[in-house]
Coordinates of C-alpha atoms and ligand atoms in Angstrom, one line a residue:
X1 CA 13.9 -13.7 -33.7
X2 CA 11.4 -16.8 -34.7
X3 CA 8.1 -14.2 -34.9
X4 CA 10.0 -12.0 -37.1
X5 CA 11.4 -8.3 -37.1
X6 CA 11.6 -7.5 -33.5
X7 CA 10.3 -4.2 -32.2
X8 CA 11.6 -1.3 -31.5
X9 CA 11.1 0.0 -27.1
X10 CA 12.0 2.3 -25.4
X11 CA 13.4 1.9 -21.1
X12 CA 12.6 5.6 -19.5
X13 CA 13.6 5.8 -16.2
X14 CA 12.4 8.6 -14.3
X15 CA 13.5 12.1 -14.5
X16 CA 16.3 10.4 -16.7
X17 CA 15.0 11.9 -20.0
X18 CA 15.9 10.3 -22.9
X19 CA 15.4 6.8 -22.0
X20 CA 17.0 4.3 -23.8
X21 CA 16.3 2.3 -27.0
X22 CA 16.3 -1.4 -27.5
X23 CA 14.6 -4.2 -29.7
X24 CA 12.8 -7.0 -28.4
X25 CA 10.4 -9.6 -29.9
X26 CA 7.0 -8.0 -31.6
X27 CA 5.2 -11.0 -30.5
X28 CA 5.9 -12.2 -27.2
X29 CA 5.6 -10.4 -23.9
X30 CA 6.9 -13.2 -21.6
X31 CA 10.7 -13.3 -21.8
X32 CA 10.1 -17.3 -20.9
X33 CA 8.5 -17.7 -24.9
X34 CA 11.2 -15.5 -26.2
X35 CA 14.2 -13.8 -24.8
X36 CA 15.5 -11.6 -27.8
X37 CA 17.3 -8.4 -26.6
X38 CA 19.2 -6.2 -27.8
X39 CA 20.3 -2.6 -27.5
X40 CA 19.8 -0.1 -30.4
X41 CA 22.7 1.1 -30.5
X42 CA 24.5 -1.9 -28.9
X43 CA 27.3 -3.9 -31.2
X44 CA 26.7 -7.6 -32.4
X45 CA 29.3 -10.0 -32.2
X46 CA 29.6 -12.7 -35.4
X47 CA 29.7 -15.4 -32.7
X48 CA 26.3 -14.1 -31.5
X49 CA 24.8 -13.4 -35.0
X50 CA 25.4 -17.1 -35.8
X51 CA 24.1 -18.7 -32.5
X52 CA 20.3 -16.3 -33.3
X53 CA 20.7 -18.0 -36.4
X54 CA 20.7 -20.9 -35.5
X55 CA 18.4 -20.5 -32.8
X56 CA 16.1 -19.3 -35.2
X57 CA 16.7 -22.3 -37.7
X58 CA 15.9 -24.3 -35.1
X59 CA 12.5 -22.7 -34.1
X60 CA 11.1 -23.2 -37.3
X61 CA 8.3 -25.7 -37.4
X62 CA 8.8 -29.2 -38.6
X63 CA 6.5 -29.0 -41.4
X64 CA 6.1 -26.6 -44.6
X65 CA 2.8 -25.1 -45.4
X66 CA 3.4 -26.5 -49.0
X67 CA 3.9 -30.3 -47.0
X68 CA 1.4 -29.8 -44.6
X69 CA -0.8 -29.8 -47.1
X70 CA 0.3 -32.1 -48.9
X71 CA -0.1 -34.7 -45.9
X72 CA -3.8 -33.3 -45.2
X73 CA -4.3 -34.2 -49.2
X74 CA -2.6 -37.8 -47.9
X75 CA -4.9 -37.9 -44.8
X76 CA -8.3 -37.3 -46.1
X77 CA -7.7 -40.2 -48.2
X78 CA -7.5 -42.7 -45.9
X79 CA -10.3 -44.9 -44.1
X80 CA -11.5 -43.2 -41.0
X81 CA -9.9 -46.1 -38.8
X82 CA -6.9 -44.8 -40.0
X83 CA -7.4 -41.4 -39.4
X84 CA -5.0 -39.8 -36.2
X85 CA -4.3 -36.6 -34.6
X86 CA -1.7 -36.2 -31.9
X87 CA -2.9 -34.2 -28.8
X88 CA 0.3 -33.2 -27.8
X89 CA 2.1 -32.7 -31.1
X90 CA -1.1 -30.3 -32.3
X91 CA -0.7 -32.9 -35.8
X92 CA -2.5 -34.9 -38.2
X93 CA -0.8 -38.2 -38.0
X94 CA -0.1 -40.6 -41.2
X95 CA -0.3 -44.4 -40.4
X96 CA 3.6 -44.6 -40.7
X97 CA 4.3 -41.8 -38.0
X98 CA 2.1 -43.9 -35.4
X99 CA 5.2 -45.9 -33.6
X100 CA 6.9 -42.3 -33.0
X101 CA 3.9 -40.8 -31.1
X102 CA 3.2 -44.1 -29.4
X103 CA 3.1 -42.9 -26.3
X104 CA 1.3 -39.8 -27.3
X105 CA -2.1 -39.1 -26.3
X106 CA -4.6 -38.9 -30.1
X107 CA -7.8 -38.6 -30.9
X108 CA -8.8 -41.9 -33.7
X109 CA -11.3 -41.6 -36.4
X110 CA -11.6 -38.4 -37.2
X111 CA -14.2 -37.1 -39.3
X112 CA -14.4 -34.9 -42.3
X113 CA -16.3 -32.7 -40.2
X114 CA -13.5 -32.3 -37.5
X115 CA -11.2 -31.5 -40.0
X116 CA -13.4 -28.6 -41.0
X117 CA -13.5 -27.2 -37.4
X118 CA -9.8 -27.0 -36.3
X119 CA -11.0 -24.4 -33.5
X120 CA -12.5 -27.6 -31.9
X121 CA -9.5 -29.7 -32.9
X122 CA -6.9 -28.1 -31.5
X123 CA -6.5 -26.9 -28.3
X124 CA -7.0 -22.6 -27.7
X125 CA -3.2 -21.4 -26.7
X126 CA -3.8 -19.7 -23.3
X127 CA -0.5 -18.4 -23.0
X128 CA -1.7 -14.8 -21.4
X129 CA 0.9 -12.7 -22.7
X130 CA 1.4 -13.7 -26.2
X131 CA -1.0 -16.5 -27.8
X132 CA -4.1 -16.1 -25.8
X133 CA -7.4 -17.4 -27.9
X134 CA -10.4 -16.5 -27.1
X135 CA -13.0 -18.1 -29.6
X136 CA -16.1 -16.6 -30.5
X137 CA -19.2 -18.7 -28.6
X138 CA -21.5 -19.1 -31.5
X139 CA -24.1 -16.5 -31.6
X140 CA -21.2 -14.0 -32.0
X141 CA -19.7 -15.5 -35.0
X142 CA -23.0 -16.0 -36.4
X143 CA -24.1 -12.5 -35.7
X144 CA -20.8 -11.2 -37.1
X145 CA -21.2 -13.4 -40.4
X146 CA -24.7 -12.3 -40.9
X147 CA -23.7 -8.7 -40.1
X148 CA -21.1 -9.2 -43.1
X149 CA -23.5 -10.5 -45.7
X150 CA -26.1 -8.0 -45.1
X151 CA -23.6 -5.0 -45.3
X152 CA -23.1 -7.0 -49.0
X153 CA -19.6 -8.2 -48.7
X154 CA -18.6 -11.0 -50.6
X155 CA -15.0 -11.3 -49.0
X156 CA -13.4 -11.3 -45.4
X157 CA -10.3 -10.6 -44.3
X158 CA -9.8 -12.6 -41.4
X159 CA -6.7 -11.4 -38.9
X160 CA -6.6 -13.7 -36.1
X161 CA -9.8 -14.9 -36.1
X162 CA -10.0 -18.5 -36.9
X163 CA -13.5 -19.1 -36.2
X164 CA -14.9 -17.0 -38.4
X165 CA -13.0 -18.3 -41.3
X166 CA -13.9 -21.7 -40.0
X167 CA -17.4 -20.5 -40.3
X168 CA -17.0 -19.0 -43.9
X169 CA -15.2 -21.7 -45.1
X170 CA -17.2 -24.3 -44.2
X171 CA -20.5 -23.0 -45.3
X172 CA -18.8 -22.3 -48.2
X173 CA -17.8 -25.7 -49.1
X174 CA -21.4 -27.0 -47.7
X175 CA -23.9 -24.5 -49.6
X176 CA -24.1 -23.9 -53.2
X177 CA -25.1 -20.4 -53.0
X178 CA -23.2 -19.3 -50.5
X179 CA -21.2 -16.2 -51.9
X180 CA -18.8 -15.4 -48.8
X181 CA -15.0 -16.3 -49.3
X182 CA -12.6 -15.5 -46.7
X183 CA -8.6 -15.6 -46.1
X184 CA -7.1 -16.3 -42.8
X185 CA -3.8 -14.6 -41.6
X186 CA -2.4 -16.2 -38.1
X187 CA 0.6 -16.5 -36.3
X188 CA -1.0 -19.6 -35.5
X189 CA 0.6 -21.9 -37.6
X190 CA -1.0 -25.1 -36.5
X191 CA -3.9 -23.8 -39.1
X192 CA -1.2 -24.9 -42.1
X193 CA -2.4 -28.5 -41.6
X194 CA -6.3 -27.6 -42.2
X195 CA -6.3 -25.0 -44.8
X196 CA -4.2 -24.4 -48.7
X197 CA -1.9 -21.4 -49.4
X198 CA -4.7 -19.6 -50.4
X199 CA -7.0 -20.4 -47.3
X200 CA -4.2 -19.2 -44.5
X201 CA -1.0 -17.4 -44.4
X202 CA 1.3 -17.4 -41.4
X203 CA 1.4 -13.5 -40.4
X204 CA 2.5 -11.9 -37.3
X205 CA 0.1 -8.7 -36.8
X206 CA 2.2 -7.0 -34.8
X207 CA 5.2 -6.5 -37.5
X208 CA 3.0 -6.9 -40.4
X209 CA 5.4 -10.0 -41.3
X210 CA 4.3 -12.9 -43.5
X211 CA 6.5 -16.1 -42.6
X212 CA 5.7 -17.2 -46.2
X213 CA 7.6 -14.2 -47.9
X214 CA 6.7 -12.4 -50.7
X215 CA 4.8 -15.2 -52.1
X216 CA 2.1 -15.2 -48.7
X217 CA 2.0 -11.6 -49.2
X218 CA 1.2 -11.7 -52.7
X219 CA -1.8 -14.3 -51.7
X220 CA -3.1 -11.7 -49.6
X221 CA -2.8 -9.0 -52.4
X222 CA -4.2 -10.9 -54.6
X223 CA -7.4 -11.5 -52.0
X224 CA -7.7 -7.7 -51.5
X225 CA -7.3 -7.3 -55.6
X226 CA -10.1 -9.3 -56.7
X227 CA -13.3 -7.3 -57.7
X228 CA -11.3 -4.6 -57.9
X229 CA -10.7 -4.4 -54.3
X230 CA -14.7 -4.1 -53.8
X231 CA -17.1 -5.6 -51.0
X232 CA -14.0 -7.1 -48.9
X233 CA -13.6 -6.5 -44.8
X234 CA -11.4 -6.8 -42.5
X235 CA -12.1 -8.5 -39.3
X236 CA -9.4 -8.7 -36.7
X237 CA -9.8 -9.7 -32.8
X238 CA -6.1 -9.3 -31.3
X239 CA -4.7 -10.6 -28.2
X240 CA -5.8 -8.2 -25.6
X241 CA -2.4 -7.6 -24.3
X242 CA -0.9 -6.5 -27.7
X243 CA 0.7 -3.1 -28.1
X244 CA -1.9 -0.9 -29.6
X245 CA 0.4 1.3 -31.7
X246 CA 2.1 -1.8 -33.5
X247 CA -1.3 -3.3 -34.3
X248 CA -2.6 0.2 -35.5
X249 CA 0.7 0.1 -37.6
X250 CA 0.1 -3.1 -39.2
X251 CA -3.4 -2.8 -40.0
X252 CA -2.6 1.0 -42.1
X253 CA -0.2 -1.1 -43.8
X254 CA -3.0 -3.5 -44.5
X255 CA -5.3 -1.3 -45.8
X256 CA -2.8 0.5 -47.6
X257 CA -2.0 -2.6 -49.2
X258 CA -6.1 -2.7 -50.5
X259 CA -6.2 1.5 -51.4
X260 CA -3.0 0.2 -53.9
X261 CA -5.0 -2.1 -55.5
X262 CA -7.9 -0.2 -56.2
X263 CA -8.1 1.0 -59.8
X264 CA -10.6 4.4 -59.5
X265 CA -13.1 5.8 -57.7
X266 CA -13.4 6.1 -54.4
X267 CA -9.7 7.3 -53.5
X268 CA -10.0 8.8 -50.3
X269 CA -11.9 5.9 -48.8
X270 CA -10.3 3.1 -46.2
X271 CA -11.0 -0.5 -46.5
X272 CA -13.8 -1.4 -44.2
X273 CA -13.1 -3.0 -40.7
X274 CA -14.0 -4.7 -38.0
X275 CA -11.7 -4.5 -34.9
X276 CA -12.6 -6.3 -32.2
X277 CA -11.4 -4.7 -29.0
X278 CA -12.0 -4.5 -25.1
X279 CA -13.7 -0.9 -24.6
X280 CA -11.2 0.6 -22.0
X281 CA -9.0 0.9 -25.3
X282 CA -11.5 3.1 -27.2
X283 CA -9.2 6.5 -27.0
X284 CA -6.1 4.5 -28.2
X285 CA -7.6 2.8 -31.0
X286 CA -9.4 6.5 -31.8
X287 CA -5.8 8.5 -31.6
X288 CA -4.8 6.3 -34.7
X289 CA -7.8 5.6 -36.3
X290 CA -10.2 8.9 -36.1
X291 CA -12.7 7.7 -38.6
X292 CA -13.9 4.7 -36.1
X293 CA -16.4 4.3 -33.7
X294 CA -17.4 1.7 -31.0
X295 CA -20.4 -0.4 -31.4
X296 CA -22.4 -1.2 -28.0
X297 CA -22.5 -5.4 -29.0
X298 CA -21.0 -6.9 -26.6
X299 CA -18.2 -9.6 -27.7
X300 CA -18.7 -13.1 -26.1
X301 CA -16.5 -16.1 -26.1
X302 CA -16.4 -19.6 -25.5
X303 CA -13.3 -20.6 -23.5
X304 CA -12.9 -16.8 -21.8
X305 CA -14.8 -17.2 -17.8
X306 CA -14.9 -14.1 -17.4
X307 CA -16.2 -12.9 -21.4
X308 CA -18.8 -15.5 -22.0
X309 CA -22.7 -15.8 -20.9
X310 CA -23.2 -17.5 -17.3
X311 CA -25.4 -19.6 -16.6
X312 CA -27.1 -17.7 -14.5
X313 CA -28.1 -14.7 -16.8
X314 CA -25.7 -12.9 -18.9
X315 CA -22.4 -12.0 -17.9
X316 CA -21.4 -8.8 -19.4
X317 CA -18.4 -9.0 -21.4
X318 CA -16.1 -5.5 -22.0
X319 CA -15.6 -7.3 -25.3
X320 CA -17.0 -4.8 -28.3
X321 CA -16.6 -4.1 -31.9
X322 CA -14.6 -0.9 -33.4
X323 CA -15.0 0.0 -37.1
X324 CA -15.1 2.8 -39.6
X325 CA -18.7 2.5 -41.4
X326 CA -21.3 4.6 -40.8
X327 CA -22.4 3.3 -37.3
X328 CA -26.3 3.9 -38.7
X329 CA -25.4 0.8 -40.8
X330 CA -24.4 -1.2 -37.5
X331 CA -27.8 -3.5 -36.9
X332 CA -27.7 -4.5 -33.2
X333 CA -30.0 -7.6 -32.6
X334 CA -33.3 -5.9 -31.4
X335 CA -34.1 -9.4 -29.1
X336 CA -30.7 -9.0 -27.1
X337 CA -32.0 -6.0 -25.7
X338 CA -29.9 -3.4 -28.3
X339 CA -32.2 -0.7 -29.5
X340 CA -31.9 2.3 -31.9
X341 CA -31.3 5.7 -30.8
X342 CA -32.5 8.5 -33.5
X343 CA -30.5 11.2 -31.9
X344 CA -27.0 8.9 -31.7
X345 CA -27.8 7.2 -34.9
X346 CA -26.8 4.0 -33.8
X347 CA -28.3 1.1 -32.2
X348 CA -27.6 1.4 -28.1
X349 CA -27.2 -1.1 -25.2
X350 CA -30.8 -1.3 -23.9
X351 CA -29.3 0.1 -20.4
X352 CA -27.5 3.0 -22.2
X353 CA -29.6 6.4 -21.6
X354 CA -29.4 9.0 -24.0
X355 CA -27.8 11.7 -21.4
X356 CA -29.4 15.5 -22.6
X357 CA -26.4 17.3 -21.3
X358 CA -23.2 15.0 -22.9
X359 CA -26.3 14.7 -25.7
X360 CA -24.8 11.3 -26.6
X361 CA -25.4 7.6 -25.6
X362 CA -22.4 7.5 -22.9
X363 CA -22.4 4.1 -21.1
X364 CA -19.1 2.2 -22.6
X365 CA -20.3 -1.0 -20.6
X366 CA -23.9 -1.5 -21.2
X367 CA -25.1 -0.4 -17.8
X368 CA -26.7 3.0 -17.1
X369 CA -24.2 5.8 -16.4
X370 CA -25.1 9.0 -14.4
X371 CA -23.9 12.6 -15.3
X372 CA -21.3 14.6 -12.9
X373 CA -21.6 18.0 -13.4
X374 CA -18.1 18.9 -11.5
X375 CA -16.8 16.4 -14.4
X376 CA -19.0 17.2 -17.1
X377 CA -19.4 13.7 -18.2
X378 CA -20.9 10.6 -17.6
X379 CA -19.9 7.9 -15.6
X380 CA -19.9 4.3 -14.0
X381 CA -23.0 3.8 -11.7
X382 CA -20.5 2.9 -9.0
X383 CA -18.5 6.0 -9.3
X384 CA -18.7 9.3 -6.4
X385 CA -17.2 12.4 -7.1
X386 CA -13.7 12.9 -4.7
X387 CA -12.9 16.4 -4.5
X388 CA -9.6 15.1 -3.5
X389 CA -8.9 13.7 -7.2
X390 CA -10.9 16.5 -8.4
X391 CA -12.4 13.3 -10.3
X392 CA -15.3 10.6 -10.1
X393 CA -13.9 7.3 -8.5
X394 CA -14.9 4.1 -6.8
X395 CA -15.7 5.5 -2.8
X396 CA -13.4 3.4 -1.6
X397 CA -10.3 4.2 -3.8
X398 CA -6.9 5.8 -2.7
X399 CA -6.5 9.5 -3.2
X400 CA -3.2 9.5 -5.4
X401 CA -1.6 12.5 -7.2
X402 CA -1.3 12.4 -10.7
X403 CA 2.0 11.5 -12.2
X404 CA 2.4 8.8 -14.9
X405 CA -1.0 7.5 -16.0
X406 CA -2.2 4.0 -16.6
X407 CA -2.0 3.1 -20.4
X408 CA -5.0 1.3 -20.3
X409 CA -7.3 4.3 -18.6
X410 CA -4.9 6.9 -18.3
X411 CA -5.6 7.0 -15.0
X412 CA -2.9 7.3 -12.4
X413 CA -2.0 5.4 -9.4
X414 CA -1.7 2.0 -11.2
X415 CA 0.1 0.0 -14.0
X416 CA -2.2 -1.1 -16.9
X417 CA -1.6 -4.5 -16.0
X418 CA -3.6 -3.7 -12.9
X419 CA -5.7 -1.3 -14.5
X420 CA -9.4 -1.3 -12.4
X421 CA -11.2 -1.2 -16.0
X422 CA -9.9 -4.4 -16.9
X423 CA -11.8 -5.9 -14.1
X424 CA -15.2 -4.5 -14.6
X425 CA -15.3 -2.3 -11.5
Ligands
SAH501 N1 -12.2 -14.6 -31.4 C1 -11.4 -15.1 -32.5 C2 -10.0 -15.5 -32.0 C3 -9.3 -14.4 -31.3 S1 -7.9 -15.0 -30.3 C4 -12.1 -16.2 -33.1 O1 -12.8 -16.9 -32.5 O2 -11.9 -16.4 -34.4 C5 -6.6 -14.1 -31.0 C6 -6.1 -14.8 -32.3 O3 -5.0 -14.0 -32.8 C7 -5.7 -16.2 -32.2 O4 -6.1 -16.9 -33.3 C8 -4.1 -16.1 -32.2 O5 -3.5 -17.2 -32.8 C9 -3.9 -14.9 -33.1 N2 -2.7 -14.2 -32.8 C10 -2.1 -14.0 -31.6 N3 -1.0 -13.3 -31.7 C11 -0.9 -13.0 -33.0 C12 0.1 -12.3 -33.8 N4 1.2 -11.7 -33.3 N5 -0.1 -12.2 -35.2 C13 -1.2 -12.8 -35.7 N6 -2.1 -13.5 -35.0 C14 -2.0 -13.6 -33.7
ZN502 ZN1 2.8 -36.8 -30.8
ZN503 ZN1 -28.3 8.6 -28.0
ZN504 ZN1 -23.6 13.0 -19.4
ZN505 ZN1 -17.1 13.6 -11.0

């Protein structure tokens, strides 16, 4: 389908076993964006095979990268009076595409400087299911980027996080000794009209599939090669409602894509990362990645209500960051309230209590937990022990007996998309 190589699902029914098999599109969850279907083991008539194509051919977007930067070379040569972008085509105008947008809403004179900040230009996607974008608010990109340079990377991997590479970029083109290069990969491809084949490549991260073919990939390669493959990171902040396992599958072939280019030395080491993820999926992300921990900083966006700081103090956002350095080597901004813990070895929430009996910091969401010794753990302030469950729970909850767990949680008695830890409870 248009995203590339759909995925491979699987329908149980219950007590029916098996289940059944069937491919659908890796990128979108809403049927309405993309309806592909099709049974593994189902048969594929010509007639159909040529109407996909087709369907696909015509779901390709109007533009190359190659043109599209071609006409950016063509538009930052013109007078600023000349100087369009269409609001509802998402697209740099030339003078001689004017009468066919005519009735189009655009934005006039824009600046060199707007051209540097797409993730103002364009509008976020907010399609829930498949494109949502959540941008960094400021402080977090900026405490991410200066994060990177002190850790003494020279290069970032950016996987679907604009800002930051709008961040890099741009104080790379501004500063002289600014040392930081980065290279975005988006399934965004609205970024084609603002950055070169070296700057951006069209990727879908939950197939690992570069629209550009071999010769995107080999950009990316070639980004990972340089220094030998030294001081680079990967940074990625996914949609929320992406499928776990096919990011975790993407990313290994990622890194393994960076351990192939390294000449010697350090073989059994994984390239460094950054993956920005809502904390509720900490035991996923841990079942495929074992070397990472979660950092206590919490995540906070621009465009997301509930993520982002209120006006009236801070709004605590579920938002944190997962990654496979040492966490000692994690510095948490001291003047946000984050504080070092000796026995932990890494810098804490200011409301997470060391707790003598799990001996570990335990709160996931920055307030303090308490200890239940019937569950021998710690947890959420608002949580009672229900002898019923035989677990901790919210007091007013529904006593339900356990059969298929949430994927979110794992808890039963709800789907994740309804999962209680999604809503900060
Ligand atoms: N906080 C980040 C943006 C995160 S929003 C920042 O400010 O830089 C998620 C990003 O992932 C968006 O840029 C979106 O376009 C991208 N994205 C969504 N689905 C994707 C997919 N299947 N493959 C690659 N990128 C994707
Ligand atoms: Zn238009
Ligand atoms: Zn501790
Ligand atoms: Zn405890
Ligand atoms: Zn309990």
């Amino acid at each position: 389908c248009p995203p590339g190589p759909a995925l491979l699902f699987v329908k149980t029914s219950q007590g029916k076993g098996e289940g059944r098999r069937f491919y659908a599109c890796s990128a979108c969850r809403d049927r309405k964006d993309c309806n592909f279907f099709q049974w593994e083991d189902e048969k594929v008539s010509e007639t159909r095979l040529a109407a996909r194509e087709e369907y696909n051919r015509n779901h390709q977007p109007s533009f190359t990268h190659r043109q599209n930067v071609e006409r950016y070379n063509n538009f930052v040569q013109l007078p600023l009076s000349k100087r369009r972008f269409c609001q509802e085509c998402q697209q740099l105008l030339l003078p001689a595409e004017w009468e066919k947008h005519s009735d189009h809403q655009f934005l006039c004179d824009i600046s060199t400087a707007q051209l540097k900040s797409p993730t103002q230009l364009l509008y976020p996607l907010e399609n829930k299911k498949t494109n949502a974008q959540y941008l960094f608010a400021d402080r977090s990109c900026q405490f991410l980027l200066d994060l990177i340079i002190d850790l003494g990377f020279r290069r970032v991997l950016c996987v679907g996080t604009p800002r930051l590479h709008e961040m890099i970029q741009s104080k790379a083109s501004q500063e002289e000794d600014f040392r930081v290069r980065s290279l975005l990969l988006d399934i965004d491809f609205r970024y084609s009209q603002f950055y070169t084949e070296d700057e951006f490549c069209h990727y879908n991260m939950f197939n690992h599939y570069f629209f550009g073919g071999e010769a995107a990939c080999e950009t990316c390669r070639k980004f990972l090669y340089q220094d030998n493959g030294e001081r680079v990171i990967m940074v990625t902040d996914p949609p929320f409602g992406g499928l776990v396992e096919a990011l975790a599958s993407s990313f290994k072939k990622l890194m393994a894509m960076w351990k192939e280019t390294e000449k010697e030395g350090h073989n059994n080491q994984e390239m460094p990362m950054f993956w920005i993820f809502p904390y509720f999926f900490e035991s996923r992300i841990l079942e495929f990645f074992p070397s990472f921990s979660m950092m206590d900083y919490q995540v906070d966006y621009d465009n997301h209500a509930l993520y982002k700081h209120g006006k009236t103090g801070r709004r605590q956002s579920p938002v944190r960051i997962f990654t496979n350095l040492t966490p000692s080597m994690i510095v948490l901004p001291v003047e946000e309230g984050y504080r070092f813990c000796t026995i932990c070895q890494r810098y804490v929430s200011s409301g997470n209590q060391h707790c003598e009996i799990c001996d570990s910091c335990t709160s996931k969401d920055g307030r303090r937990w308490k200890h239940c010794v019937l569950c021998k753990k710690c947890v959420k302030p608002s949580w009672f022990h229900c002898n019923n469950c035989n677990c901790c729970a919210l007091q007013n909850h529904t006593c339900e007996k356990a059969d298929t767990g949430c994927f979110v949680c794992g808890k039963a008695g709800h789907k994740r998309s309804t999962c209680p830890s999604l809503f900060h409870t």
